[in-house]
PDB file of C-alpha atoms in Angstrom:
ATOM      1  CA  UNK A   1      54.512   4.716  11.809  1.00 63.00           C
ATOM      2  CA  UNK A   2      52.391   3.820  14.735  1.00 60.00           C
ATOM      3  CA  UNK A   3      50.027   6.516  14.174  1.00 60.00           C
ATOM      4  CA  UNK A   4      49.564   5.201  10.059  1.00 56.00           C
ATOM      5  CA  UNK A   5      48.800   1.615  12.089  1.00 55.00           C
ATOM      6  CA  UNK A   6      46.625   3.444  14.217  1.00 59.00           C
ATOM      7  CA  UNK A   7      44.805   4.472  11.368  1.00 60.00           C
ATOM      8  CA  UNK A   8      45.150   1.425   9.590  1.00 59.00           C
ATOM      9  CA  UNK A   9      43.534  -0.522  11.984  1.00 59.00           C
ATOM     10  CA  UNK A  10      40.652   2.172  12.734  1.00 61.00           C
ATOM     11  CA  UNK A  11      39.396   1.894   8.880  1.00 59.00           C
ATOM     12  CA  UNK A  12      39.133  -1.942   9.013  1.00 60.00           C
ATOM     13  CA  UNK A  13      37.718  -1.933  12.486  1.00 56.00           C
ATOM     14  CA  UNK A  14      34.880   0.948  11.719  1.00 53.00           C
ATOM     15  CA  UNK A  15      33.812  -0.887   8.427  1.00 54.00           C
ATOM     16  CA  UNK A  16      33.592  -4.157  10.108  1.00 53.00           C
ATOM     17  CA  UNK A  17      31.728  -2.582  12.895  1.00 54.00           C
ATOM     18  CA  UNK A  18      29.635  -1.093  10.385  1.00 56.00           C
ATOM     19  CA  UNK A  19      28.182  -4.542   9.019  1.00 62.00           C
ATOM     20  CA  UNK A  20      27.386  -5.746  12.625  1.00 85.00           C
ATOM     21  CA  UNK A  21      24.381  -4.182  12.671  1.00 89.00           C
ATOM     22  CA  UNK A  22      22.445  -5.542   9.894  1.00 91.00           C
ATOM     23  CA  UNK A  23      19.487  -7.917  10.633  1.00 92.00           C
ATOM     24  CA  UNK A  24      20.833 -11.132   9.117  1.00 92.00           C
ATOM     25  CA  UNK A  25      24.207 -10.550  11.770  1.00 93.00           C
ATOM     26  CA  UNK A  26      21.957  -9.519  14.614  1.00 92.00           C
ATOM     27  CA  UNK A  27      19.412 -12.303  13.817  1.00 93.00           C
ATOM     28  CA  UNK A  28      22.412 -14.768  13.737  1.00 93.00           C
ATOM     29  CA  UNK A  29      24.288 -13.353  17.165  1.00 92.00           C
ATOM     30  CA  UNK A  30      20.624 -13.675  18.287  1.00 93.00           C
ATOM     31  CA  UNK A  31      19.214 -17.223  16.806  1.00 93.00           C
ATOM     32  CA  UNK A  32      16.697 -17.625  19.720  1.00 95.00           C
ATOM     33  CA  UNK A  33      14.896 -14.675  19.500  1.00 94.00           C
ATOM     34  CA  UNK A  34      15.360 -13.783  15.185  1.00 94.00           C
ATOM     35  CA  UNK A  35      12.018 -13.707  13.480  1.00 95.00           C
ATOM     36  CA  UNK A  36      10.097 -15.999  12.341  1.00 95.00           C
ATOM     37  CA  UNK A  37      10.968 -16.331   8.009  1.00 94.00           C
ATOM     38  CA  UNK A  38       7.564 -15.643   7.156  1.00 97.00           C
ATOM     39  CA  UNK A  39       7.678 -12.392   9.565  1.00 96.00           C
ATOM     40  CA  UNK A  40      10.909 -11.365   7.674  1.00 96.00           C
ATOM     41  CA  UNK A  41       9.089 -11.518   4.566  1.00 96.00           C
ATOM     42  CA  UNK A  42       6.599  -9.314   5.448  1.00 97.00           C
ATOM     43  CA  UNK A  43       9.378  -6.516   6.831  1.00 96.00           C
ATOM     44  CA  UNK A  44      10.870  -6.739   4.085  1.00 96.00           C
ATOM     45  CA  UNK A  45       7.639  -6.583   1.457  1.00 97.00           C
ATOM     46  CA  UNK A  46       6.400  -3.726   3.897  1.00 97.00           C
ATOM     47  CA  UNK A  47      10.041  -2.057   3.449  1.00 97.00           C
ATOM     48  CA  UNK A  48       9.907  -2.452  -0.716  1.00 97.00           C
ATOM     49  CA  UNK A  49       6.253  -0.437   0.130  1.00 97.00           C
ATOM     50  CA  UNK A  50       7.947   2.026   1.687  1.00 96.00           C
ATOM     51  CA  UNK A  51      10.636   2.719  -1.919  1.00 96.00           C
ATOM     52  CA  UNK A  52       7.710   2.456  -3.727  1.00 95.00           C
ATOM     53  CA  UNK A  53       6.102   5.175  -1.094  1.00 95.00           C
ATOM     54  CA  UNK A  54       9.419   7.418  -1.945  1.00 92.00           C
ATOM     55  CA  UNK A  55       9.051   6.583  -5.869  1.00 92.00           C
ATOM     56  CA  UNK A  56       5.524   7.915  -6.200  1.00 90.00           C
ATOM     57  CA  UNK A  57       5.548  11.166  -4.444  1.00 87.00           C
ATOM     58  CA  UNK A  58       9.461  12.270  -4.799  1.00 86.00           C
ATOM     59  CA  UNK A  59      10.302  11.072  -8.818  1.00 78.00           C
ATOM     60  CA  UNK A  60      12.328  13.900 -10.009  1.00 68.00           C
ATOM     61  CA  UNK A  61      10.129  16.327 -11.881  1.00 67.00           C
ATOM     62  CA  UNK A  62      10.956  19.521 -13.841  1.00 72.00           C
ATOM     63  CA  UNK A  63       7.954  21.107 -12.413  1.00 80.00           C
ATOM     64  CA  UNK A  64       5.956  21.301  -9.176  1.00 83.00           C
ATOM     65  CA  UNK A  65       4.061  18.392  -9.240  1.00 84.00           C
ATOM     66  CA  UNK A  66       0.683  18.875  -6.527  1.00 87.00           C
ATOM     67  CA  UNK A  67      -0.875  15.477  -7.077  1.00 87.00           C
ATOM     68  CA  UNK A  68       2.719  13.875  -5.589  1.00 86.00           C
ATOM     69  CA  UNK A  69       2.600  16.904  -3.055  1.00 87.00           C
ATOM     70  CA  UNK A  70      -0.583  15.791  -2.051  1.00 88.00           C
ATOM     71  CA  UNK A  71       0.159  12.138  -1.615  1.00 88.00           C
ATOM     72  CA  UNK A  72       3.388  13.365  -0.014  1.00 88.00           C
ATOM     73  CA  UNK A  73       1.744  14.723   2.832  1.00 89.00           C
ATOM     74  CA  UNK A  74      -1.280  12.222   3.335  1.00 92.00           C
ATOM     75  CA  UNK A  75       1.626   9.229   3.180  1.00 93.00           C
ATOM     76  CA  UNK A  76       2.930  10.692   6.516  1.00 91.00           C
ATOM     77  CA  UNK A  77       0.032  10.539   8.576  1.00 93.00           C
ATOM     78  CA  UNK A  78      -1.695   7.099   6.942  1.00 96.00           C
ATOM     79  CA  UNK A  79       1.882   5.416   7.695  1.00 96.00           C
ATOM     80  CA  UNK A  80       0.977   5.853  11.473  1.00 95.00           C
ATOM     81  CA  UNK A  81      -1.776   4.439  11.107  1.00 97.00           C
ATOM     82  CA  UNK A  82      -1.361   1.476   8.436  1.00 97.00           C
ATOM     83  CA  UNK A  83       1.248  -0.349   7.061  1.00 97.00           C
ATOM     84  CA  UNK A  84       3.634   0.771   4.226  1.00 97.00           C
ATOM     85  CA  UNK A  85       2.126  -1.445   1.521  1.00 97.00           C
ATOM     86  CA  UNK A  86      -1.566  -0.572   2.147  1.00 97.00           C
ATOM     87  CA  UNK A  87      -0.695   3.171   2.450  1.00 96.00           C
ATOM     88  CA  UNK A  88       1.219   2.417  -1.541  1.00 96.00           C
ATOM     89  CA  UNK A  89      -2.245   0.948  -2.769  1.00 97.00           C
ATOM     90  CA  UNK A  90      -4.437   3.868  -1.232  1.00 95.00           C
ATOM     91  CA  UNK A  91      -1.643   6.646  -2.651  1.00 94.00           C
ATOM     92  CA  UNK A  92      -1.041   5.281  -5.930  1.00 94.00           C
ATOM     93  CA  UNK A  93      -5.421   5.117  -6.203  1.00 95.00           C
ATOM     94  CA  UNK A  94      -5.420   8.764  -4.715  1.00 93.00           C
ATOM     95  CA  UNK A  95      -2.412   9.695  -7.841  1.00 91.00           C
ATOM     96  CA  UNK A  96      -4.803   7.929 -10.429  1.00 93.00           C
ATOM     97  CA  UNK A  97      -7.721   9.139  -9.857  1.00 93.00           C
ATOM     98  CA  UNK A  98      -6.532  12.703  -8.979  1.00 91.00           C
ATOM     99  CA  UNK A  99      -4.859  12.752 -12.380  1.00 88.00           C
ATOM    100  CA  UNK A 100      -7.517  11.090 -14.145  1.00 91.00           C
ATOM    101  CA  UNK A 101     -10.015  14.184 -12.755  1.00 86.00           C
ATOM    102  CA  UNK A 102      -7.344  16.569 -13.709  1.00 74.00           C
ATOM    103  CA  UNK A 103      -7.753  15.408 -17.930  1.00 55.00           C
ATOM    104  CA  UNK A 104     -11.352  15.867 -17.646  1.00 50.00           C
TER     105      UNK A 104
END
């Protein structure tokens, strides 16, 4: 019995545990130092950037697709060196204009 309490307890403790760690919690445990809304809104435009990032070069394709490949690769290194959402403008020009060269 103790040990099914044990248990018990463990599952409710580890999934509230696992919600303390979200920015809206932290930001709250942490009201003088939280971000600035505007700043928010920016992480989390730059973190839609990054889906979109993921959408263009990994969409599941039958096929071997070397345009996304490409992109793939170049996303890595540009996203050291600019933010996610200019990095999803310059890759989804690269995709366009790669493909658009390829009908020709």
């Amino acid at each position: 019995m103790k040990k099914l309490l044990f248990a018990g307890l463990a599952v409710i403790s580890m999934q509230a545990w696992g919600t303390d760690f979200d920015y809206r919690t932290i930001a709250q445990r942490h009201s003088a130092s939280a971000l600035a809304d505007d700043t928010v809104a920016d992480a989390v435009m730059q973190g839609e950037c990054l889906v979109g990032l993921k959408e263009l070069n990994f969409k599941k394709k039958d096929n071997f697709d070397p345009v996304a490949e490409w992109t793939s690769f170049r996303s890595s290194s540009l996203l050291e060196q600019y933010p996610p959402c200019q990095v999803l403008i310059m890759m989804e020009v690269a995709q366009r204009q790669i493909r658009a060269g390829q009908t020709e």
